[in-house]
Coordinates of C-alpha atoms in Angstrom, one line a residue:
N4 CA -27.7 -25.3 -4.1
E5 CA -23.7 -25.0 -4.9
T6 CA -22.5 -26.1 -1.6
E7 CA -24.7 -29.1 -1.6
Q8 CA -23.5 -30.0 -4.8
N9 CA -19.9 -29.9 -3.8
P10 CA -19.6 -30.2 -0.2
S11 CA -15.7 -30.8 -0.2
K12 CA -15.5 -27.0 -1.3
S13 CA -16.4 -24.1 1.3
S14 CA -18.2 -21.0 0.8
P15 CA -17.0 -17.7 1.7
E16 CA -19.7 -17.7 4.8
E17 CA -18.6 -21.0 5.7
Q18 CA -14.9 -19.9 5.6
N19 CA -15.9 -17.0 7.5
Q20 CA -17.5 -19.3 10.3
N21 CA -14.2 -20.3 11.6
P22 CA -11.6 -17.4 11.2
Q23 CA -10.4 -18.2 14.5
E24 CA -9.3 -21.4 13.2
I25 CA -7.6 -19.9 10.2
E26 CA -6.0 -17.3 12.0
N27 CA -4.5 -19.7 14.5
F28 CA -2.9 -22.1 12.1
G29 CA 0.9 -22.4 13.2
A30 CA 0.5 -19.8 16.0
E31 CA 1.1 -22.0 18.9
S32 CA 4.0 -23.7 17.1
V33 CA 5.7 -20.2 16.0
E34 CA 5.3 -19.1 19.7
N35 CA 7.1 -22.3 20.9
N36 CA 9.9 -21.7 18.5
L37 CA 10.5 -18.2 19.7
N38 CA 10.5 -19.2 23.4
Q39 CA 13.1 -22.0 22.4
I40 CA 15.6 -19.6 20.9
Q41 CA 18.7 -19.5 23.4
D42 CA 20.7 -16.2 24.0
N43 CA 24.0 -17.9 23.4
E44 CA 22.7 -18.8 19.7
A45 CA 21.6 -15.3 19.2
T46 CA 25.3 -13.9 19.9
E47 CA 26.8 -16.6 17.7
N48 CA 24.7 -15.4 15.1
S49 CA 25.3 -11.7 15.6
S50 CA 28.7 -12.4 15.1
E51 CA 28.5 -14.4 12.2
E52 CA 25.9 -11.9 10.6
K53 CA 28.3 -9.2 10.7
I54 CA 30.9 -10.9 8.8
I55 CA 28.1 -12.3 6.0
E56 CA 27.0 -8.2 6.0
K57 CA 30.4 -7.0 5.2
E58 CA 30.7 -9.4 1.9
L59 CA 27.4 -8.6 0.9
S60 CA 27.8 -4.9 1.2
E61 CA 30.6 -5.4 -1.4
M62 CA 28.3 -6.3 -3.8
P63 CA 26.3 -4.3 -6.4
I64 CA 22.5 -4.2 -6.1
F65 CA 20.3 -4.9 -9.5
D66 CA 17.8 -2.2 -9.8
D67 CA 16.3 -1.2 -13.4
E68 CA 13.4 0.2 -11.6
E69 CA 13.4 3.0 -14.4
N70 CA 13.1 0.9 -17.4
F71 CA 10.3 -1.2 -16.1
D72 CA 7.4 -0.6 -18.2
E73 CA 4.2 -1.4 -16.0
T74 CA 2.0 -1.5 -19.1
I75 CA 3.8 -4.5 -20.8
I76 CA 1.6 -7.3 -19.0
D77 CA -0.4 -9.5 -21.0
K78 CA -3.1 -11.8 -20.4
P79 CA -1.8 -15.8 -20.1
S80 CA -3.0 -17.3 -23.3
I81 CA -4.0 -20.9 -23.2
D82 CA -3.3 -23.1 -26.3
N83 CA -5.6 -26.3 -25.4
N84 CA -3.9 -28.0 -28.6
K85 CA -0.9 -28.2 -26.8
I86 CA -2.0 -29.9 -23.6
E87 CA -3.8 -33.3 -23.3
F88 CA -6.8 -32.6 -21.6
K89 CA -9.1 -35.8 -20.4
N90 CA -12.2 -33.2 -20.6
P91 CA -11.3 -29.8 -22.7
Y92 CA -10.6 -26.8 -20.3
T93 CA -12.5 -24.0 -21.7
I94 CA -13.2 -20.4 -20.2
F95 CA -16.5 -19.1 -20.4
S96 CA -15.1 -15.4 -20.6
N97 CA -11.7 -13.9 -19.6
Q98 CA -12.7 -10.2 -20.6
F99 CA -13.1 -9.4 -16.5
D100 CA -9.5 -11.0 -15.7
E101 CA -7.2 -8.2 -14.4
V102 CA -3.8 -7.8 -13.7
I103 CA -3.1 -5.4 -11.0
I104 CA -0.2 -3.5 -9.2
P105 CA -0.9 -2.7 -5.5
K106 CA 0.2 0.8 -5.7
K107 CA -2.0 1.6 -8.6
F108 CA -5.0 -0.5 -7.1
I109 CA -5.6 1.4 -4.1
D110 CA -4.2 4.7 -2.8
K111 CA -1.0 5.3 -1.7
F112 CA -2.0 6.1 2.0
E113 CA -4.0 2.9 2.7
L114 CA -1.3 0.7 1.2
E115 CA 1.4 2.3 3.5
N116 CA -1.3 1.7 6.5
L117 CA -1.9 -2.0 5.6
R118 CA 2.4 -2.2 4.9
N119 CA 2.6 -0.7 8.4
Q120 CA 0.3 -3.4 9.9
L121 CA 2.0 -6.3 8.1
D122 CA 5.5 -4.9 9.8
L123 CA 3.8 -5.2 13.1
K124 CA 2.7 -8.6 12.5
I125 CA 6.3 -9.9 10.8
S126 CA 8.0 -8.2 13.9
K127 CA 6.4 -10.8 16.2
L128 CA 8.4 -13.4 14.2
N129 CA 11.6 -11.4 14.2
S130 CA 13.7 -14.1 15.7
I131 CA 12.2 -16.6 13.2
S132 CA 12.6 -13.7 10.6
K133 CA 16.5 -13.2 11.8
K134 CA 17.3 -17.0 11.5
M135 CA 16.0 -17.4 7.9
N136 CA 18.0 -14.3 7.1
L137 CA 21.2 -15.6 8.2
K138 CA 20.9 -19.2 7.0
L139 CA 20.1 -18.0 2.9
K140 CA 23.1 -15.5 3.4
R141 CA 25.3 -18.4 4.8
K142 CA 24.6 -20.9 2.2
L143 CA 24.6 -18.7 -0.7
L144 CA 27.9 -17.4 0.3
S145 CA 29.4 -20.6 1.0
K146 CA 28.2 -22.0 -2.6
K147 CA 29.4 -18.9 -4.4
N148 CA 33.0 -19.4 -3.8
T149 CA 33.3 -23.3 -4.5
Y150 CA 36.8 -24.1 -5.8
L151 CA 40.3 -23.0 -7.1
D152 CA 41.5 -22.8 -10.2
F153 CA 44.9 -24.0 -10.5
D154 CA 45.3 -24.2 -14.4
A155 CA 45.0 -20.5 -14.9
S156 CA 47.4 -18.8 -17.2
G157 CA 47.6 -15.6 -15.1
G158 CA 46.7 -14.3 -12.0
V159 CA 47.9 -14.8 -8.5
L160 CA 51.0 -16.4 -8.1
N161 CA 50.8 -19.9 -6.3
R162 CA 53.6 -19.3 -3.8
K163 CA 54.3 -23.0 -3.1
K164 CA 55.2 -22.9 -6.5
L165 CA 57.6 -20.2 -6.2
V166 CA 60.7 -22.2 -5.7
N167 CA 59.8 -24.3 -9.0
L168 CA 59.5 -20.9 -11.0
V169 CA 63.1 -19.7 -10.1
L170 CA 64.4 -23.3 -11.1
S171 CA 62.4 -23.4 -14.1
P172 CA 61.3 -19.8 -15.3
L173 CA 59.5 -20.7 -18.4
I174 CA 57.1 -23.0 -16.4
E175 CA 53.3 -21.9 -16.7
D176 CA 51.4 -23.8 -14.0
V177 CA 52.1 -21.1 -11.1
W178 CA 49.0 -19.4 -11.0
I179 CA 45.9 -19.9 -8.8
N180 CA 42.5 -18.3 -8.7
S181 CA 39.5 -18.5 -7.0
R182 CA 36.4 -19.5 -9.2
A183 CA 33.1 -18.2 -8.1
H184 CA 29.7 -19.9 -8.5
E185 CA 28.0 -17.3 -10.4
Y186 CA 24.2 -16.7 -9.9
H187 CA 23.8 -14.0 -12.7
D188 CA 22.2 -16.4 -15.2
T189 CA 19.3 -17.6 -12.9
T190 CA 15.9 -16.1 -12.5
L191 CA 13.1 -17.1 -9.7
T192 CA 9.1 -16.5 -9.7
I193 CA 7.4 -17.1 -6.4
L194 CA 3.6 -17.4 -7.2
L195 CA 1.8 -17.5 -3.9
D196 CA -1.7 -18.6 -3.3
N197 CA -3.9 -15.7 -2.4
S198 CA -7.0 -17.6 -1.6
G199 CA -9.2 -16.9 1.4
S200 CA -8.0 -19.9 3.4
M201 CA -4.6 -18.2 3.8
R202 CA -5.9 -15.6 5.8
G203 CA -3.9 -15.2 9.1
N204 CA -0.6 -16.5 10.1
P205 CA -0.3 -18.5 6.8
I206 CA -0.2 -15.3 4.4
V207 CA 1.6 -13.1 6.8
M208 CA 4.5 -16.1 6.8
S209 CA 4.3 -16.4 3.5
A210 CA 4.8 -12.6 3.0
M211 CA 7.9 -12.7 5.4
A212 CA 9.4 -15.9 3.6
C213 CA 8.9 -13.9 0.2
E214 CA 10.5 -10.9 1.4
I215 CA 13.6 -12.4 2.8
I216 CA 14.0 -14.5 -0.3
A217 CA 13.6 -11.5 -2.6
E218 CA 16.0 -9.0 -0.9
I219 CA 18.9 -11.4 -0.3
L220 CA 18.7 -12.9 -4.0
E221 CA 18.7 -9.4 -5.2
K222 CA 22.4 -9.3 -3.5
F223 CA 23.6 -12.0 -6.1
S224 CA 22.0 -10.7 -9.0
I225 CA 19.4 -13.2 -9.2
K226 CA 16.4 -11.5 -10.6
T227 CA 13.1 -12.4 -8.6
E228 CA 9.6 -12.0 -9.4
I229 CA 6.6 -12.0 -6.5
I230 CA 3.2 -13.0 -8.2
G231 CA -0.3 -13.5 -6.0
F232 CA -3.0 -14.7 -7.7
T233 CA -7.0 -15.0 -6.3
T234 CA -10.2 -13.9 -8.1
S235 CA -11.9 -10.6 -8.2
D236 CA -15.2 -11.8 -6.7
W237 CA -16.7 -14.8 -4.8
K238 CA -19.3 -17.1 -6.5
G239 CA -18.5 -16.1 -10.2
G240 CA -18.8 -12.3 -10.0
R241 CA -19.6 -10.6 -13.5
V242 CA -18.8 -13.9 -15.6
R243 CA -21.5 -16.1 -13.8
K244 CA -24.0 -13.2 -14.4
L245 CA -22.9 -13.1 -17.8
W246 CA -23.5 -16.8 -18.1
E247 CA -26.7 -16.6 -16.5
T248 CA -28.0 -13.9 -18.7
S249 CA -26.8 -16.0 -22.0
G250 CA -29.0 -19.0 -20.9
R251 CA -26.8 -20.8 -18.5
K252 CA -25.0 -23.2 -21.1
K253 CA -24.1 -26.7 -19.9
N254 CA -20.4 -27.0 -18.8
P255 CA -19.6 -23.4 -19.3
G256 CA -15.8 -24.0 -18.4
R257 CA -14.0 -21.5 -15.7
L258 CA -16.6 -19.5 -14.5
N259 CA -15.0 -16.6 -12.5
E260 CA -13.0 -13.5 -12.9
L261 CA -9.3 -14.0 -12.4
R262 CA -7.0 -11.7 -10.6
H263 CA -2.9 -11.5 -11.0
I264 CA -1.0 -9.4 -8.4
I265 CA 2.3 -8.6 -9.2
Y266 CA 4.1 -7.6 -5.9
K267 CA 7.1 -7.2 -7.1
S268 CA 8.3 -7.5 -10.9
F269 CA 11.9 -8.8 -12.1
N270 CA 13.3 -5.5 -12.8
Q271 CA 12.2 -3.6 -9.8
S272 CA 14.5 -3.6 -6.5
F273 CA 13.0 -4.8 -3.4
K274 CA 13.5 -1.6 -1.5
K275 CA 10.5 0.0 -4.2
S276 CA 8.5 -3.1 -4.2
K277 CA 8.3 -3.8 -0.7
I278 CA 5.0 -1.8 0.3
N279 CA 3.0 -3.6 -2.2
L280 CA 3.1 -6.9 0.0
G281 CA 1.0 -4.7 2.2
L282 CA -2.3 -5.2 0.2
I283 CA -2.6 -9.1 1.1
L284 CA -3.9 -7.6 4.2
K285 CA -6.7 -5.8 2.8
E286 CA -9.9 -6.8 3.6
G287 CA -11.8 -9.1 0.9
I288 CA -8.7 -9.4 -1.3
L289 CA -8.4 -12.8 -0.7
K290 CA -10.8 -15.0 -2.3
E291 CA -10.6 -18.1 -4.7
N292 CA -7.8 -19.9 -6.1
I293 CA -7.7 -20.9 -9.7
D294 CA -4.2 -22.5 -9.7
G295 CA -3.7 -23.9 -13.3
E296 CA -4.2 -20.6 -15.2
A297 CA -2.2 -18.7 -12.4
L298 CA 1.0 -21.2 -13.3
L299 CA 0.4 -20.5 -17.1
F300 CA 0.4 -16.5 -16.3
A301 CA 3.7 -17.2 -14.5
R302 CA 5.1 -19.3 -16.8
S303 CA 4.3 -16.8 -19.6
R304 CA 6.2 -14.0 -17.8
L305 CA 9.0 -16.1 -16.7
S306 CA 9.5 -17.2 -20.2
Q307 CA 10.4 -14.1 -21.4
Q308 CA 13.2 -13.5 -19.3
S309 CA 16.9 -14.1 -21.0
E310 CA 18.6 -16.1 -18.1
K311 CA 19.2 -19.7 -18.8
R312 CA 18.2 -21.2 -15.3
K313 CA 14.4 -20.3 -15.0
I314 CA 12.8 -21.7 -11.5
L315 CA 9.3 -21.2 -10.7
M316 CA 8.4 -21.7 -6.6
V317 CA 4.6 -22.1 -5.6
I318 CA 3.1 -21.4 -2.8
S319 CA -0.2 -23.0 -1.5
D320 CA -2.4 -24.6 0.8
G321 CA -4.4 -27.2 -0.9
T322 CA -6.1 -27.8 -4.4
P323 CA -7.8 -25.3 -6.7
V324 CA -11.1 -23.8 -5.5
D325 CA -14.0 -22.1 -7.2
D326 CA -17.3 -22.9 -6.5
S327 CA -18.7 -21.5 -9.3
T328 CA -16.8 -23.3 -11.8
T329 CA -16.6 -26.5 -10.2
C330 CA -20.6 -26.9 -9.3
N331 CA -21.3 -26.3 -13.1
N332 CA -18.8 -28.3 -14.9
D333 CA -17.1 -31.7 -14.0
G334 CA -16.0 -31.4 -10.3
D335 CA -12.2 -32.0 -10.9
I336 CA -12.1 -29.5 -13.9
L337 CA -9.7 -27.5 -12.0
S338 CA -7.6 -30.0 -10.2
D339 CA -7.1 -31.9 -14.0
H340 CA -6.2 -28.6 -15.7
L341 CA -3.6 -28.0 -12.8
R342 CA -2.3 -31.4 -13.1
H343 CA -2.4 -30.8 -16.9
V344 CA -0.3 -27.4 -16.8
I345 CA 2.7 -29.0 -14.3
N346 CA 3.0 -31.7 -16.5
M347 CA 3.4 -29.7 -19.6
I348 CA 5.8 -27.5 -17.7
E349 CA 7.9 -30.3 -16.4
K350 CA 8.0 -32.4 -19.7
R351 CA 9.4 -29.2 -21.6
G352 CA 12.0 -28.8 -19.1
K353 CA 12.8 -25.1 -19.4
I354 CA 11.4 -24.0 -16.4
E355 CA 11.9 -25.6 -12.8
I356 CA 8.9 -26.3 -10.8
I357 CA 8.6 -26.5 -7.1
G358 CA 5.7 -26.9 -5.0
V359 CA 5.7 -26.0 -1.5
G360 CA 2.1 -26.7 0.5
I361 CA 1.2 -25.4 3.5
G362 CA -0.9 -27.6 5.8
H363 CA -1.8 -29.8 3.0
A364 CA 0.4 -32.0 0.6
T365 CA 1.0 -31.0 -2.7
D366 CA 2.7 -34.1 -4.1
E367 CA -0.4 -35.0 -6.0
F368 CA 0.5 -32.3 -8.4
Y369 CA 4.1 -31.5 -8.5
K370 CA 7.1 -34.1 -8.6
N371 CA 9.0 -31.9 -6.9
S372 CA 7.2 -30.8 -3.5
I373 CA 7.1 -30.5 0.1
T374 CA 4.8 -30.2 2.8
I375 CA 4.5 -28.0 5.7
R376 CA 3.0 -29.3 8.7
A377 CA 4.8 -26.5 11.0
L378 CA 4.2 -22.9 9.7
E379 CA 7.1 -21.8 11.2
D380 CA 9.2 -24.4 9.0
L381 CA 8.0 -22.3 6.0
G382 CA 10.8 -20.1 5.5
D383 CA 13.5 -22.9 5.9
V384 CA 11.9 -25.2 3.5
M385 CA 11.8 -22.4 1.0
I386 CA 15.4 -21.6 1.2
D387 CA 16.6 -25.2 1.4
K388 CA 14.5 -25.7 -2.1
I389 CA 16.1 -22.5 -3.3
I390 CA 19.6 -23.6 -2.8
N391 CA 19.3 -27.3 -4.1
V392 CA 18.5 -26.0 -7.3
L393 CA 20.7 -23.1 -7.7

């Protein structure tokens, strides 16, 4: 019995036994947060938001949707020779792994209905959403204009030195120009855990935070990608059946079929990709989570971007879980692989990686990590982490 062999991992049936507990994670604290928001704060934020919106409206929106080739999506390649494993990480079969785009995975009518359902859930968190939105805009704008250049060779005349110019017409240090902190050389991937334990408030809050971040960063020409990771089936699916019919090899390695979900690609505008996040509410879409390979997949896509700064933010609610794999290999195979992958990414230094744990600490995996105990804090923490590295 797989569950008996690995009691720390829950089967899909066990997860379904406590749907109320999963659904209500953070719900009480969210409601309390909403009740505590004062009218005078709302009035103050409204006035400031109008000023910020005016500045943002003058910024160009990056949109290269027409040049987005959805067919150019490669499966991650794992070079075990470049990672030092305590026990070799292997894959029994990756022939059933898939990369899906929501609007091609289900029909448009169903996806629109799911998106409408997500909008209704997010609308209940409207006050939190507005505060997150305003906070990110305020911080990005304050950081964008950071200093004045008094050594420019031309530009705006420094009126304080006008008298000096009249007395000495040949002086050159009479110009002053504001220098903006530019974000155009930065790109961000948000990797979102789509496991069954994320059902309910955790996945809704995560989706809302991803949307706010992607929409606003677009205004600052920061390309953003949102990827979800899960498996196509419970308990191994077709991979496990293949393993069983081929003789049940010992220590077969990863024994399930991966599913990578592209909610928003780097070159898509937020407006055109917004509908895709509705897929998170489709019944049965959230299953197991094999984090290590998900990070390799996100890294392979992020590495292809030309920007100098590359940031990978991982949103997860715990350790990797796949019963089929852990019950037929060393029990720590997925956790060990995740540690090795993160270590490899951090050592190479080309990608800055951030771990955000929902309800569970992730500092045992990520050097740069934060744990969210109160669900309504998720958006603020994500925003603070992004601002700190920009």
